[in-house]
mmCIF file of C-alpha atoms in Angstrom:
data_model
loop_
_atom_site.group_PDB
_atom_site.id
_atom_site.type_symbol
_atom_site.label_atom_id
_atom_site.label_comp_id
_atom_site.label_asym_id
_atom_site.label_seq_id
_atom_site.Cartn_x
_atom_site.Cartn_y
_atom_site.Cartn_z
ATOM 1 C CA GLY N 1 -3.112 -7.620 13.898
ATOM 2 C CA ALA N 2 -4.317 -9.513 10.980
ATOM 3 C CA VAL N 3 -2.422 -11.489 9.022
ATOM 4 C CA VAL N 4 -0.984 -11.392 5.400
ATOM 5 C CA SER N 5 1.218 -13.951 3.893
ATOM 6 C CA GLN N 6 2.839 -14.184 0.115
ATOM 7 C CA HIS N 7 3.888 -16.816 -1.148
ATOM 8 C CA PRO N 8 6.988 -17.409 -2.278
ATOM 9 C CA SER N 9 9.975 -13.587 -1.810
ATOM 10 C CA ARG N 10 11.520 -14.143 -3.951
ATOM 11 C CA VAL N 11 11.478 -16.261 -7.705
ATOM 12 C CA ILE N 12 13.604 -16.529 -10.788
ATOM 13 C CA CYS N 13 12.444 -17.735 -13.672
ATOM 14 C CA LYS N 14 13.481 -17.897 -17.633
ATOM 15 C CA SER N 15 11.406 -15.710 -20.504
ATOM 16 C CA GLY N 16 8.628 -17.446 -21.594
ATOM 17 C CA THR N 17 7.584 -19.254 -18.064
ATOM 18 C CA SER N 18 4.076 -18.534 -16.212
ATOM 19 C CA VAL N 19 4.752 -17.386 -12.256
ATOM 20 C CA LYS N 20 2.421 -18.535 -9.501
ATOM 21 C CA ILE N 21 2.199 -15.839 -6.312
ATOM 22 C CA GLU N 22 -0.059 -16.942 -3.726
ATOM 23 C CA CYS N 23 -1.577 -14.054 -0.766
ATOM 24 C CA ARG N 24 -3.648 -15.252 2.353
ATOM 25 C CA SER N 25 -5.051 -14.562 5.192
ATOM 26 C CA LEU N 26 -3.960 -16.416 7.423
ATOM 27 C CA ASP N 27 -6.414 -15.463 10.770
ATOM 28 C CA PHE N 28 -9.329 -14.115 8.963
ATOM 29 C CA GLN N 29 -11.391 -13.976 6.104
ATOM 30 C CA ALA N 30 -10.562 -11.391 3.399
ATOM 31 C CA THR N 31 -13.604 -11.024 0.646
ATOM 32 C CA THR N 32 -11.711 -8.606 -1.028
ATOM 33 C CA MET N 33 -7.723 -9.260 -2.032
ATOM 34 C CA PHE N 34 -5.549 -5.970 -4.049
ATOM 35 C CA TRP N 35 -2.660 -6.900 -6.547
ATOM 36 C CA TYR N 36 -0.090 -4.001 -6.435
ATOM 37 C CA ARG N 37 3.088 -3.934 -8.265
ATOM 38 C CA GLN N 38 6.612 -1.541 -7.623
ATOM 39 C CA PHE N 39 9.181 -0.698 -9.359
ATOM 40 C CA PRO N 40 12.463 0.060 -7.301
ATOM 41 C CA LYS N 41 11.691 3.537 -5.660
ATOM 42 C CA GLN N 42 8.717 3.883 -6.632
ATOM 43 C CA SER N 43 4.881 3.915 -5.492
ATOM 44 C CA LEU N 44 2.923 1.017 -5.291
ATOM 45 C CA MET N 45 0.660 1.094 -8.709
ATOM 46 C CA LEU N 46 -2.643 -0.755 -7.913
ATOM 47 C CA MET N 47 -3.399 -3.756 -10.633
ATOM 48 C CA ALA N 48 -6.254 -5.449 -9.907
ATOM 49 C CA THR N 49 -9.281 -5.944 -7.275
ATOM 50 C CA SER N 50 -9.491 -9.445 -5.883
ATOM 51 C CA ASN N 51 -13.236 -10.660 -5.173
ATOM 52 C CA GLU N 52 -13.656 -13.835 -3.394
ATOM 53 C CA GLY N 53 -15.839 -16.125 -5.823
ATOM 54 C CA SER N 54 -15.970 -13.525 -8.688
ATOM 55 C CA LYS N 55 -14.523 -11.898 -11.538
ATOM 56 C CA ALA N 56 -10.984 -9.633 -10.650
ATOM 57 C CA THR N 57 -11.239 -5.754 -12.012
ATOM 58 C CA TYR N 58 -8.203 -4.649 -13.162
ATOM 59 C CA GLU N 59 -6.875 -1.043 -13.114
ATOM 60 C CA GLN N 60 -6.736 0.493 -16.659
ATOM 61 C CA GLY N 61 -3.373 -0.389 -18.615
ATOM 62 C CA VAL N 62 -2.920 -3.955 -16.607
ATOM 63 C CA GLU N 63 -2.850 -6.713 -19.074
ATOM 64 C CA LYS N 64 -5.725 -9.203 -17.814
ATOM 65 C CA ASP N 65 -4.852 -12.011 -19.992
ATOM 66 C CA LYS N 66 -0.842 -11.341 -18.756
ATOM 67 C CA PHE N 67 -1.646 -11.390 -14.686
ATOM 68 C CA LEU N 68 -4.214 -14.200 -13.833
ATOM 69 C CA ILE N 69 -6.166 -13.607 -10.837
ATOM 70 C CA ASN N 70 -8.013 -15.949 -8.848
ATOM 71 C CA HIS N 71 -9.529 -15.411 -5.438
ATOM 72 C CA ALA N 72 -11.159 -18.542 -4.698
ATOM 73 C CA SER N 73 -11.703 -18.488 -1.224
ATOM 74 C CA LEU N 74 -11.987 -16.036 1.141
ATOM 75 C CA THR N 75 -8.028 -16.600 2.832
ATOM 76 C CA LEU N 76 -6.565 -17.760 -1.024
ATOM 77 C CA SER N 77 -5.208 -15.236 -4.081
ATOM 78 C CA THR N 78 -2.946 -16.275 -6.559
ATOM 79 C CA LEU N 79 -1.682 -13.978 -9.161
ATOM 80 C CA THR N 80 0.153 -15.865 -12.441
ATOM 81 C CA VAL N 81 2.274 -14.017 -14.829
ATOM 82 C CA THR N 82 2.146 -15.984 -17.811
ATOM 83 C CA SER N 83 4.325 -15.834 -19.926
ATOM 84 C CA ALA N 84 6.724 -13.387 -18.754
ATOM 85 C CA HIS N 85 9.485 -11.216 -20.087
ATOM 86 C CA PRO N 86 12.002 -9.699 -18.737
ATOM 87 C CA GLU N 87 10.058 -6.344 -18.626
ATOM 88 C CA ASP N 88 7.629 -7.861 -15.798
ATOM 89 C CA SER N 89 10.401 -8.557 -13.402
ATOM 90 C CA SER N 90 9.499 -6.107 -10.453
ATOM 91 C CA PHE N 91 8.045 -6.256 -6.855
ATOM 92 C CA TYR N 92 4.393 -7.293 -6.375
ATOM 93 C CA ILE N 93 2.231 -6.796 -2.998
ATOM 94 C CA CYS N 94 -0.935 -8.324 -2.315
ATOM 95 C CA SER N 95 -2.949 -6.445 0.455
ATOM 96 C CA ALA N 96 -6.576 -8.150 2.209
ATOM 97 C CA ARG N 97 -9.312 -6.477 3.891
ATOM 98 C CA THR N 98 -11.392 -7.484 6.872
ATOM 99 C CA SER N 99 -15.275 -8.176 5.641
ATOM 100 C CA GLY N 100 -18.380 -6.707 6.834
ATOM 101 C CA ARG N 101 -18.444 -5.062 10.014
ATOM 102 C CA ALA N 102 -15.040 -6.043 11.075
ATOM 103 C CA PHE N 103 -14.175 -4.223 8.433
ATOM 104 C CA THR N 104 -11.525 -0.894 10.560
ATOM 105 C CA GLY N 105 -10.672 0.687 6.530
ATOM 106 C CA GLU N 106 -7.221 -0.890 7.207
ATOM 107 C CA LEU N 107 -5.654 -2.728 4.859
ATOM 108 C CA PHE N 108 -3.064 -6.033 5.770
ATOM 109 C CA PHE N 109 -0.042 -6.379 3.496
ATOM 110 C CA GLY N 110 2.137 -9.500 2.638
ATOM 111 C CA GLU N 111 5.631 -9.318 2.338
ATOM 112 C CA GLY N 112 5.669 -9.274 -1.514
ATOM 113 C CA SER N 113 7.635 -10.838 -3.343
ATOM 114 C CA ARG N 114 10.227 -9.832 -6.332
ATOM 115 C CA LEU N 115 9.732 -11.499 -9.322
ATOM 116 C CA THR N 116 13.140 -11.224 -11.791
ATOM 117 C CA VAL N 117 12.654 -12.989 -15.329
ATOM 118 C CA LEU N 118 15.961 -13.731 -16.869
ATOM 119 C CA ALA I 1 -10.549 10.742 -10.190
ATOM 120 C CA GLN I 2 -8.333 11.274 -6.891
ATOM 121 C CA THR I 3 -4.800 11.595 -6.384
ATOM 122 C CA VAL I 4 -1.717 11.903 -3.879
ATOM 123 C CA THR I 5 1.018 13.987 -4.385
ATOM 124 C CA GLN I 6 3.828 13.692 -2.033
ATOM 125 C CA SER I 7 6.368 16.625 -3.364
ATOM 126 C CA GLN I 8 9.171 15.718 -1.104
ATOM 127 C CA PRO I 9 11.353 12.775 -2.941
ATOM 128 C CA GLU I 10 13.728 12.637 -0.238
ATOM 129 C CA MET I 11 14.230 14.050 3.094
ATOM 130 C CA SER I 12 16.624 13.835 6.306
ATOM 131 C CA VAL I 13 16.294 14.654 9.400
ATOM 132 C CA GLN I 14 19.181 14.386 12.720
ATOM 133 C CA GLU I 15 18.528 11.505 15.855
ATOM 134 C CA ALA I 16 15.924 13.391 18.097
ATOM 135 C CA GLU I 17 14.723 15.533 16.031
ATOM 136 C CA THR I 18 11.899 16.085 14.036
ATOM 137 C CA VAL I 19 10.313 16.364 10.879
ATOM 138 C CA THR I 20 7.588 16.615 8.637
ATOM 139 C CA LEU I 21 6.348 14.420 5.928
ATOM 140 C CA SER I 22 3.817 16.594 3.092
ATOM 141 C CA CYS I 23 1.234 15.174 1.551
ATOM 142 C CA THR I 24 -1.718 16.744 -0.529
ATOM 143 C CA TYR I 25 -4.564 15.162 -1.645
ATOM 144 C CA ASP I 26 -7.126 15.798 -4.799
ATOM 145 C CA THR I 27 -10.932 14.591 -4.400
ATOM 146 C CA SER I 28 -14.538 15.726 -5.215
ATOM 147 C CA GLU I 29 -15.611 13.211 -2.217
ATOM 148 C CA SER I 30 -16.445 14.603 1.282
ATOM 149 C CA ASP I 31 -15.799 11.079 3.342
ATOM 150 C CA TYR I 32 -12.484 9.174 2.537
ATOM 151 C CA TYR I 33 -10.104 7.644 5.267
ATOM 152 C CA LEU I 34 -6.324 9.043 4.979
ATOM 153 C CA PHE I 35 -2.744 6.677 5.959
ATOM 154 C CA TRP I 36 0.369 7.133 6.035
ATOM 155 C CA TYR I 37 2.649 3.995 5.410
ATOM 156 C CA LYS I 38 6.092 2.991 6.294
ATOM 157 C CA GLN I 39 8.046 1.095 3.964
ATOM 158 C CA PRO I 40 11.328 -0.099 5.774
ATOM 159 C CA PRO I 41 14.521 -1.817 3.718
ATOM 160 C CA SER I 42 12.519 -5.021 4.057
ATOM 161 C CA ARG I 43 9.497 -3.960 1.927
ATOM 162 C CA GLN I 44 6.937 -4.937 4.725
ATOM 163 C CA MET I 45 4.231 -2.172 4.151
ATOM 164 C CA ILE I 46 3.300 -0.839 8.283
ATOM 165 C CA LEU I 47 0.313 1.531 8.579
ATOM 166 C CA VAL I 48 1.657 4.322 10.651
ATOM 167 C CA ILE I 49 -1.728 6.248 11.719
ATOM 168 C CA ARG I 50 -5.480 6.996 9.680
ATOM 169 C CA GLN I 51 -7.227 9.594 9.755
ATOM 170 C CA GLU I 52 -10.623 9.521 8.921
ATOM 171 C CA ALA I 53 -11.973 12.869 6.927
ATOM 172 C CA TYR I 54 -15.240 13.532 9.168
ATOM 173 C CA LYS I 55 -13.089 14.039 12.267
ATOM 174 C CA GLN I 56 -11.600 17.289 12.757
ATOM 175 C CA GLN I 57 -9.179 16.130 15.628
ATOM 176 C CA ASN I 58 -5.426 15.194 14.243
ATOM 177 C CA ALA I 59 -4.673 11.756 14.613
ATOM 178 C CA THR I 60 -1.774 11.008 17.087
ATOM 179 C CA GLU I 61 0.017 7.514 17.369
ATOM 180 C CA ASN I 62 3.172 8.285 20.012
ATOM 181 C CA ARG I 63 5.964 9.788 17.791
ATOM 182 C CA PHE I 64 3.529 10.286 14.969
ATOM 183 C CA SER I 65 1.172 13.150 14.061
ATOM 184 C CA VAL I 66 -0.427 14.441 11.635
ATOM 185 C CA ASN I 67 -1.949 18.087 9.967
ATOM 186 C CA PHE I 68 -4.907 17.453 8.686
ATOM 187 C CA GLN I 69 -6.249 19.846 6.719
ATOM 188 C CA LYS I 70 -9.186 19.392 4.659
ATOM 189 C CA ALA I 71 -10.135 22.753 2.994
ATOM 190 C CA ALA I 72 -6.783 22.709 2.013
ATOM 191 C CA LYS I 73 -6.997 18.792 0.801
ATOM 192 C CA SER I 74 -3.714 18.196 2.663
ATOM 193 C CA PHE I 75 -2.228 15.256 5.182
ATOM 194 C CA SER I 76 1.351 16.368 6.747
ATOM 195 C CA LEU I 77 3.499 14.202 8.683
ATOM 196 C CA LYS I 78 5.597 14.725 11.568
ATOM 197 C CA ILE I 79 7.701 12.307 13.377
ATOM 198 C CA SER I 80 9.123 13.188 16.347
ATOM 199 C CA ASP I 81 12.458 12.684 18.807
ATOM 200 C CA SER I 82 13.312 10.551 15.177
ATOM 201 C CA GLN I 83 14.598 7.412 15.662
ATOM 202 C CA LEU I 84 17.135 4.656 13.248
ATOM 203 C CA GLY I 85 14.229 2.694 12.972
ATOM 204 C CA ASP I 86 12.288 5.207 11.268
ATOM 205 C CA ALA I 87 14.529 5.548 8.305
ATOM 206 C CA ALA I 88 12.087 3.996 5.532
ATOM 207 C CA MET I 89 10.083 4.768 2.562
ATOM 208 C CA TYR I 90 7.333 7.064 3.878
ATOM 209 C CA PHE I 91 3.635 6.374 1.537
ATOM 210 C CA CYS I 92 0.609 8.876 1.681
ATOM 211 C CA ALA I 93 -2.516 7.018 0.869
ATOM 212 C CA TYR I 94 -6.384 7.836 -0.245
ATOM 213 C CA ARG I 95 -9.341 5.616 0.349
ATOM 214 C CA SER I 96 -12.820 5.964 -0.332
ATOM 215 C CA ALA I 97 -14.968 5.840 2.185
ATOM 216 C CA GLY I 98 -17.989 4.733 -0.153
ATOM 217 C CA GLY I 99 -17.923 1.930 -2.072
ATOM 218 C CA ASN I 100 -16.816 -1.776 -1.615
ATOM 219 C CA THR I 101 -13.402 -2.426 -2.321
ATOM 220 C CA GLY I 102 -11.626 -0.037 -0.222
ATOM 221 C CA LYS I 103 -8.564 0.064 -2.296
ATOM 222 C CA LEU I 104 -5.335 2.363 -1.394
ATOM 223 C CA ILE I 105 -4.216 5.287 -4.053
ATOM 224 C CA PHE I 106 -0.798 6.009 -2.757
ATOM 225 C CA GLY I 107 1.306 8.901 -3.514
ATOM 226 C CA GLN I 108 4.719 8.633 -5.024
ATOM 227 C CA GLY I 109 6.882 8.366 -1.428
ATOM 228 C CA THR I 110 8.838 10.047 0.434
ATOM 229 C CA THR I 111 12.542 8.430 1.694
ATOM 230 C CA LEU I 112 13.508 9.051 4.896
ATOM 231 C CA GLN I 113 17.159 9.336 5.707
ATOM 232 C CA VAL I 114 18.112 9.321 9.508
ATOM 233 C CA LYS I 115 21.864 10.410 10.661
ATOM 234 C CA PRO I 116 22.885 9.476 13.401
#
């Protein structure tokens, strides 16, 4: 099956700093990637939809200036949490879909990245 | 807007027994996909089973099967011969068939405990 890799898996940073999380599709081209946020024992909440070569579409209530998403290539999307604060601490998960006729309806998920802001 | 509801926050089952996880959804669309994902302690999301709304036949994957009731907007997951490795959080998810994004809408999740 298709593989999506996230890096880093864990990151600890000081309040006020920025953190970048990468999401890569290793063996397929992903025209669309999705970024989710998950609090402990809760569901995945969609933050934004990232399309290669265009601006991300953010869900209602998600600050686009706080969570910068870049999808510069068909295999890489990045999420940058700017000026992070303790309330940004969470588990962030990306997922990707194949494109065109290869799209089977399934999304492939990365391993997730746990962010802790001190 | 579409919503997905899982009314069982926690479930437990004895090893080798059968358990059913409930899921209901709300949509005005006629064509869509439904999924069950498993999230073990590693937090990696794993696709368990998928169902296309236009198919009347219930999907089956080995020990996992669904009961898809389109009119009732119900999509339950049955796990037969439960194994210790089935212990995880299970999410029901909905995706529109139309449009180009393919984004998933998740239910709240059900934590399944498997007792030896």
